C-alpha cells in the first residue's frame, strides 16, 4: 500500500465539511472568521477526546479533582490576573492592501521563509531583528505599514441593564483563573492536601488578530486545563513529571510520535506569569505548532488574587507544619487543537487494489463511529439491524444498507470507522459475520456471539 498524508490542510477542511466533522460558523451568512461549528461526527470526536483527557487527569487519579466554573467572572479577576493590563497582541495594517498582521507572526514568518528583506528593506538582515524592531513593508504587496498598535484580546460584554464602564465584563480568555479563585473552596470542601490539582474543561474566547489554519487559531475554543498546587521546593519535580505525562497523552491518542516534540520557551516568549514553560508541539502541514503549554506559574496567581481580593490564599501544610502560598504547575491544552491534530495525523490517501481511497486512521478508541454493520442484501435487514442494536449497547455503531459493499467501505474509511461488519446469507447458517479492518483491509470471519468481545479488545484502551 503506498500512502500519502497531508501537505496542506485543504483536503482535510473539505473532508470535514463533506462528512460532517466541522462546518464554518454561520456559513449561509458568509461565515464568521475564527468561529466553527462541529457536526455529528465532530461532536462525537470532541467527546471522546474530552473523555480521554478527563479519565487521565481526574478519574484515574486521587490527587486531581474537577470543577466547572462560569464563563463570565467578576471583572476584577482579570485585573488581578494581569490580563486587563497585558493581554494584547501588537498588530500592523498595510496602507496599500489593507491587510492586517500580527507583528510577531509577520516577523516569524519572514525568519522561517528567509524573506526578511521584503519587510525590512533598509536593515542588514544577515542578523535577526532585535526585540522592538518594527518592519516597514507589507509582506503581501510591499505597501507601507502603519505604526504597531495594541489589539486587546479579551471580548467585552456588559452585565445588567446599564451599558457603562461599571458594567463591563469579559468572556474568559482562559479557564485557569476560575480555578485559582476557587482554590480555597475546592481545597477545603474536598479536604485535599498539597500536592493536588484542579482540572477544568470549558470554553475560552480570544479576539485573535488573525485567526488561521482552520480551527488551529480560533476566537472561540475549548481549553482543558489543570492547575497542580505544590510546595515551592517541588516545582521542578512536578513540572518534569507533567511534561512527560502530557506528552505521552498525545501518543495515547494515536498521534505519530515522530510528529510530536517538546520545546522550551525562550525568556522573551514567556507569559507574564511563568518562570519556565515547555510546549508540546505537533508538525502540522503549516509547520511545528503548539498543542499544549506546561508552565511553572509559581505563586503569581494566588498571590495576586490574595492581594486584590483581600482574602489570604496561603495554605497551612499539616505534613510540613508550614504556612505558604503554593506554587502552581499548569497543564493547558486546547480541545479543538487536539481534535485538529488527530484528524490531520490520521488523514491518508492510499491504494486498495486499483482504487485510491481517503482514509482517516484514527485510533479506534477515539473514532467517532466505531462499527458499521452492513447487510449484504436488504433481505437481511432484520437480523443485521438486530446485530446493530446489540452492538450499540457497547459501541457507537451504525447500520448501512445503501450502495455496494465496496462503496460502504469507502464511506466508512473516509470518516475513520475502524471496523465494518458484513452480515451475509451464510451468517444465518453459521452464526458468524465478516469483520473488515479499516487500516489493513483484512477480513476475518467472527462468530456473532464473540463479536462484542472481539471488538472490545480492539477498540477499548
Ligand atoms: N492558561 C494558560 C493558557 O491559556 P495559552 O498558551 O494561551 O495558555 C493554552 O493557551 C492552549 O489553549 C494552547 O496550547 C492551545 O492548545 C489552546 N489555545 C490557545 N489559544 C487558542 C486559539 N486561539 N484557538 C484554539 N486554541 C487555542
PDB file of C-alpha atoms in Angstrom, residues 203-308:
ATOM      1  CA  UNK A 203     -14.870  27.471  26.520  1.00  0.00           C
ATOM      2  CA  UNK A 204     -12.398  30.312  26.249  1.00  0.00           C
ATOM      3  CA  UNK A 205     -12.648  33.354  23.989  1.00  0.00           C
ATOM      4  CA  UNK A 206      -9.943  35.478  22.409  1.00  0.00           C
ATOM      5  CA  UNK A 207     -10.405  38.153  19.799  1.00  0.00           C
ATOM      6  CA  UNK A 208      -7.393  36.901  17.839  1.00  0.00           C
ATOM      7  CA  UNK A 209      -5.947  39.408  15.333  1.00  0.00           C
ATOM      8  CA  UNK A 210      -5.523  36.772  12.648  1.00  0.00           C
ATOM      9  CA  UNK A 211      -7.450  33.542  13.218  1.00  0.00           C
ATOM     10  CA  UNK A 212      -5.991  30.977  10.835  1.00  0.00           C
ATOM     11  CA  UNK A 213      -5.131  27.427   9.895  1.00  0.00           C
ATOM     12  CA  UNK A 214      -8.707  26.123  10.132  1.00  0.00           C
ATOM     13  CA  UNK A 215      -9.575  25.637  13.830  1.00  0.00           C
ATOM     14  CA  UNK A 216      -5.956  25.934  14.996  1.00  0.00           C
ATOM     15  CA  UNK A 217      -6.325  29.573  15.993  1.00  0.00           C
ATOM     16  CA  UNK A 218      -9.981  30.369  16.619  1.00  0.00           C
ATOM     17  CA  UNK A 219     -11.736  33.114  18.518  1.00  0.00           C
ATOM     18  CA  UNK A 220     -13.907  30.713  20.484  1.00  0.00           C
ATOM     19  CA  UNK A 221     -12.304  27.454  21.573  1.00  0.00           C
ATOM     20  CA  UNK A 222     -12.237  24.958  24.377  1.00  0.00           C
ATOM     21  CA  UNK A 223      -9.403  24.513  26.847  1.00  0.00           C
ATOM     22  CA  UNK A 224      -8.527  21.519  29.015  1.00  0.00           C
ATOM     23  CA  UNK A 225      -6.555  22.937  31.903  1.00  0.00           C
ATOM     24  CA  UNK A 226      -5.226  21.575  35.169  1.00  0.00           C
ATOM     25  CA  UNK A 227      -3.574  23.604  37.898  1.00  0.00           C
ATOM     26  CA  UNK A 228      -1.401  21.486  40.193  1.00  0.00           C
ATOM     27  CA  UNK A 229      -0.607  23.117  43.562  1.00  0.00           C
ATOM     28  CA  UNK A 230       2.786  22.184  45.028  1.00  0.00           C
ATOM     29  CA  UNK A 231       5.246  23.229  47.726  1.00  0.00           C
ATOM     30  CA  UNK A 232       7.698  25.781  46.218  1.00  0.00           C
ATOM     31  CA  UNK A 233      10.600  23.346  46.719  1.00  0.00           C
ATOM     32  CA  UNK A 234       8.906  20.795  44.471  1.00  0.00           C
ATOM     33  CA  UNK A 235       8.211  22.951  41.401  1.00  0.00           C
ATOM     34  CA  UNK A 236      10.816  21.366  39.141  1.00  0.00           C
ATOM     35  CA  UNK A 237       9.990  17.793  40.121  1.00  0.00           C
ATOM     36  CA  UNK A 238       6.288  18.213  39.321  1.00  0.00           C
ATOM     37  CA  UNK A 239       6.951  20.268  36.210  1.00  0.00           C
ATOM     38  CA  UNK A 240       9.097  17.475  34.729  1.00  0.00           C
ATOM     39  CA  UNK A 241       6.511  14.906  35.757  1.00  0.00           C
ATOM     40  CA  UNK A 242       3.681  16.745  33.990  1.00  0.00           C
ATOM     41  CA  UNK A 243       5.687  17.455  30.830  1.00  0.00           C
ATOM     42  CA  UNK A 244       6.264  13.702  30.469  1.00  0.00           C
ATOM     43  CA  UNK A 245       2.671  12.780  31.289  1.00  0.00           C
ATOM     44  CA  UNK A 246       1.148  15.295  28.908  1.00  0.00           C
ATOM     45  CA  UNK A 247       3.461  14.393  26.025  1.00  0.00           C
ATOM     46  CA  UNK A 248       2.535  10.715  26.459  1.00  0.00           C
ATOM     47  CA  UNK A 249      -1.180  11.513  26.269  1.00  0.00           C
ATOM     48  CA  UNK A 250      -0.880  12.605  22.621  1.00  0.00           C
ATOM     49  CA  UNK A 251       0.801   9.307  21.831  1.00  0.00           C
ATOM     50  CA  UNK A 252      -2.013   7.528  23.657  1.00  0.00           C
ATOM     51  CA  UNK A 253      -4.422   9.305  21.274  1.00  0.00           C
ATOM     52  CA  UNK A 254      -2.550   7.612  18.452  1.00  0.00           C
ATOM     53  CA  UNK A 255      -0.619  10.664  17.218  1.00  0.00           C
ATOM     54  CA  UNK A 256       2.565   9.734  15.340  1.00  0.00           C
ATOM     55  CA  UNK A 257       5.413  10.216  17.885  1.00  0.00           C
ATOM     56  CA  UNK A 258       7.737  11.437  15.102  1.00  0.00           C
ATOM     57  CA  UNK A 259       5.467  14.419  14.601  1.00  0.00           C
ATOM     58  CA  UNK A 260       5.486  15.365  18.291  1.00  0.00           C
ATOM     59  CA  UNK A 261       8.215  17.270  20.084  1.00  0.00           C
ATOM     60  CA  UNK A 262       8.808  19.391  23.169  1.00  0.00           C
ATOM     61  CA  UNK A 263      10.087  22.943  23.024  1.00  0.00           C
ATOM     62  CA  UNK A 264      11.204  25.087  25.948  1.00  0.00           C
ATOM     63  CA  UNK A 265      10.181  28.744  25.838  1.00  0.00           C
ATOM     64  CA  UNK A 266      12.961  31.295  25.498  1.00  0.00           C
ATOM     65  CA  UNK A 267      12.993  34.141  28.062  1.00  0.00           C
ATOM     66  CA  UNK A 268      11.449  36.625  25.600  1.00  0.00           C
ATOM     67  CA  UNK A 269       8.355  34.474  24.885  1.00  0.00           C
ATOM     68  CA  UNK A 270       7.425  33.555  28.467  1.00  0.00           C
ATOM     69  CA  UNK A 271       3.984  34.721  29.583  1.00  0.00           C
ATOM     70  CA  UNK A 272       3.986  37.392  32.301  1.00  0.00           C
ATOM     71  CA  UNK A 273       3.131  34.793  34.973  1.00  0.00           C
ATOM     72  CA  UNK A 274       5.542  31.977  34.016  1.00  0.00           C
ATOM     73  CA  UNK A 275       9.118  31.320  35.131  1.00  0.00           C
ATOM     74  CA  UNK A 276       9.545  28.423  32.714  1.00  0.00           C
ATOM     75  CA  UNK A 277       7.323  26.743  30.121  1.00  0.00           C
ATOM     76  CA  UNK A 278       7.601  23.769  27.805  1.00  0.00           C
ATOM     77  CA  UNK A 279       5.257  23.332  24.860  1.00  0.00           C
ATOM     78  CA  UNK A 280       4.239  20.045  23.318  1.00  0.00           C
ATOM     79  CA  UNK A 281       4.239  20.743  19.578  1.00  0.00           C
ATOM     80  CA  UNK A 282       2.942  18.924  16.509  1.00  0.00           C
ATOM     81  CA  UNK A 283       4.281  19.070  12.977  1.00  0.00           C
ATOM     82  CA  UNK A 284       1.266  20.328  11.025  1.00  0.00           C
ATOM     83  CA  UNK A 285       1.363  20.786   7.244  1.00  0.00           C
ATOM     84  CA  UNK A 286       1.961  24.503   8.009  1.00  0.00           C
ATOM     85  CA  UNK A 287       4.902  23.772  10.388  1.00  0.00           C
ATOM     86  CA  UNK A 288       5.580  22.925  14.023  1.00  0.00           C
ATOM     87  CA  UNK A 289       2.998  24.495  16.323  1.00  0.00           C
ATOM     88  CA  UNK A 290       1.922  24.431  19.956  1.00  0.00           C
ATOM     89  CA  UNK A 291      -0.630  21.906  21.198  1.00  0.00           C
ATOM     90  CA  UNK A 292      -0.199  22.451  24.890  1.00  0.00           C
ATOM     91  CA  UNK A 293       1.845  24.519  27.311  1.00  0.00           C
ATOM     92  CA  UNK A 294       3.131  23.192  30.619  1.00  0.00           C
ATOM     93  CA  UNK A 295       4.121  26.174  32.750  1.00  0.00           C
ATOM     94  CA  UNK A 296       5.527  26.878  36.162  1.00  0.00           C
ATOM     95  CA  UNK A 297       3.283  29.781  37.235  1.00  0.00           C
ATOM     96  CA  UNK A 298       4.927  29.938  40.684  1.00  0.00           C
ATOM     97  CA  UNK A 299       2.641  31.618  43.219  1.00  0.00           C
ATOM     98  CA  UNK A 300       1.872  34.547  40.897  1.00  0.00           C
ATOM     99  CA  UNK A 301      -1.863  33.943  40.541  1.00  0.00           C
ATOM    100  CA  UNK A 302      -2.717  33.003  44.124  1.00  0.00           C
ATOM    101  CA  UNK A 303      -0.679  35.933  45.425  1.00  0.00           C
ATOM    102  CA  UNK A 304      -2.372  38.361  43.018  1.00  0.00           C
ATOM    103  CA  UNK A 305      -5.859  37.153  43.953  1.00  0.00           C
ATOM    104  CA  UNK A 306      -4.945  37.261  47.647  1.00  0.00           C
ATOM    105  CA  UNK A 307      -3.858  40.882  47.314  1.00  0.00           C
ATOM    106  CA  UNK A 308      -6.700  42.059  45.057  1.00  0.00           C
TER     107      UNK A 308
END
